[in-house]
Amino acid sequence: MALNARLDHRNPLVFDTHELGRRPGAMQRLTRTIDAPVDLGIQGVIGVPEGAPVELDLRLESVMEGVLVTGTARASAKGECVRCLEPLEQVLEADFQEMFSYPDADDRGRPKAEPVDDAEDDEDTLFLEDGLFDLEPVLRDAVVLALPMQPVCQDDCLGLCSECGARLADDPDHHHDAVDIRWAALQGLAGSLEDGEKDELSGAEPGVDEKQEK
């Protein structure tokens, strides 16, 4: 990731490390409750509603290369059961750890002669800007990893009837009489033959009556 640009200290997900300092081994603990940003979670499946409270517990540790951030996010996530389609709510607890590097980390943290893949490093590295770091991308990744891809209201949810869509938990005895399509076809054929025989009989009866009358 490229160097962050114009971080705003008023953003609740932007944190200031100036108090921590750059002495390796220094540590700082922070707690903050923020309003959830839009689309925090797995879009269309389950997530933290926009504006809902998210509690953050952070530990900031100064190291040679930058600031190591370890933390936990807690919130209430809402979604829909993939089996019965009923609304559901679950407690979310997402743990994360991320290094935010100083812009001059190469000069401080490792020998320049050490072979590295600069292109990959630039894509994966998050940087401090004037002592500030933005936690939002880290939080988003952590929340997605902590949430189920297929949420269910309960582990033994019975889901919906595949034939009529009824919620099976509301009627455990719900069922439909199973009909073998092969027997159904034979029954239909037998019915058509019976109808044909009746037509022949009904067609013959008037002739018989006429002969009797003669």
GROMACS .gro file of N, CA, C and O in nm, residues 19-20 27-32 56-61 70:
model
   60
   19GLU      N    1   0.268   1.050   2.144
   19GLU     CA    2   0.287   1.029   2.287
   19GLU      C    3   0.368   0.902   2.313
   19GLU      O    4   0.443   0.893   2.411
   20LEU      N    5   0.353   0.803   2.224
   20LEU     CA    6   0.427   0.678   2.239
   20LEU      C    7   0.577   0.701   2.220
   20LEU      O    8   0.660   0.644   2.293
   27MET      N    9   0.543   0.135   2.517
   27MET     CA   10   0.411   0.076   2.495
   27MET      C   11   0.302   0.170   2.543
   27MET      O   12   0.319   0.244   2.640
   28GLN      N   13   0.187   0.167   2.475
   28GLN     CA   14   0.074   0.251   2.513
   28GLN      C   15  -0.055   0.172   2.489
   28GLN      O   16  -0.069   0.103   2.388
   29ARG      N   17  -0.149   0.183   2.583
   29ARG     CA   18  -0.278   0.116   2.568
   29ARG      C   19  -0.386   0.223   2.546
   29ARG      O   20  -0.388   0.325   2.615
   30LEU      N   21  -0.476   0.194   2.453
   30LEU     CA   22  -0.583   0.287   2.420
   30LEU      C   23  -0.716   0.213   2.411
   30LEU      O   24  -0.722   0.098   2.366
   31THR      N   25  -0.822   0.280   2.454
   31THR     CA   26  -0.958   0.228   2.433
   31THR      C   27  -1.037   0.341   2.368
   31THR      O   28  -1.021   0.459   2.401
   32ARG      N   29  -1.122   0.301   2.275
   32ARG     CA   30  -1.204   0.401   2.206
   32ARG      C   31  -1.330   0.333   2.152
   32ARG      O   32  -1.325   0.220   2.105
   56LEU      N   33  -1.306  -0.050   2.072
   56LEU     CA   34  -1.170  -0.085   2.034
   56LEU      C   35  -1.079  -0.084   2.155
   56LEU      O   36  -1.077   0.013   2.232
   57ASP      N   37  -1.005  -0.193   2.173
   57ASP     CA   38  -0.899  -0.201   2.275
   57ASP      C   39  -0.769  -0.221   2.200
   57ASP      O   40  -0.751  -0.321   2.130
   58LEU      N   41  -0.677  -0.125   2.215
   58LEU     CA   42  -0.552  -0.129   2.138
   58LEU      C   43  -0.430  -0.128   2.228
   58LEU      O   44  -0.432  -0.067   2.336
   59ARG      N   45  -0.326  -0.194   2.181
   59ARG     CA   46  -0.194  -0.184   2.243
   59ARG      C   47  -0.096  -0.140   2.135
   59ARG      O   48  -0.082  -0.207   2.033
   60LEU      N   49  -0.032  -0.028   2.156
   60LEU     CA   50   0.066   0.026   2.062
   60LEU      C   51   0.205   0.000   2.118
   60LEU      O   52   0.234   0.034   2.234
   61GLU      N   53   0.291  -0.059   2.038
   61GLU     CA   54   0.426  -0.089   2.082
   61GLU      C   55   0.526  -0.034   1.980
   61GLU      O   56   0.517  -0.063   1.860
   70THR      N   57  -0.169  -0.400   1.820
   70THR     CA   58  -0.243  -0.522   1.851
   70THR      C   59  -0.374  -0.480   1.916
   70THR      O   60  -0.375  -0.393   2.003
   0.00000   0.00000   0.00000
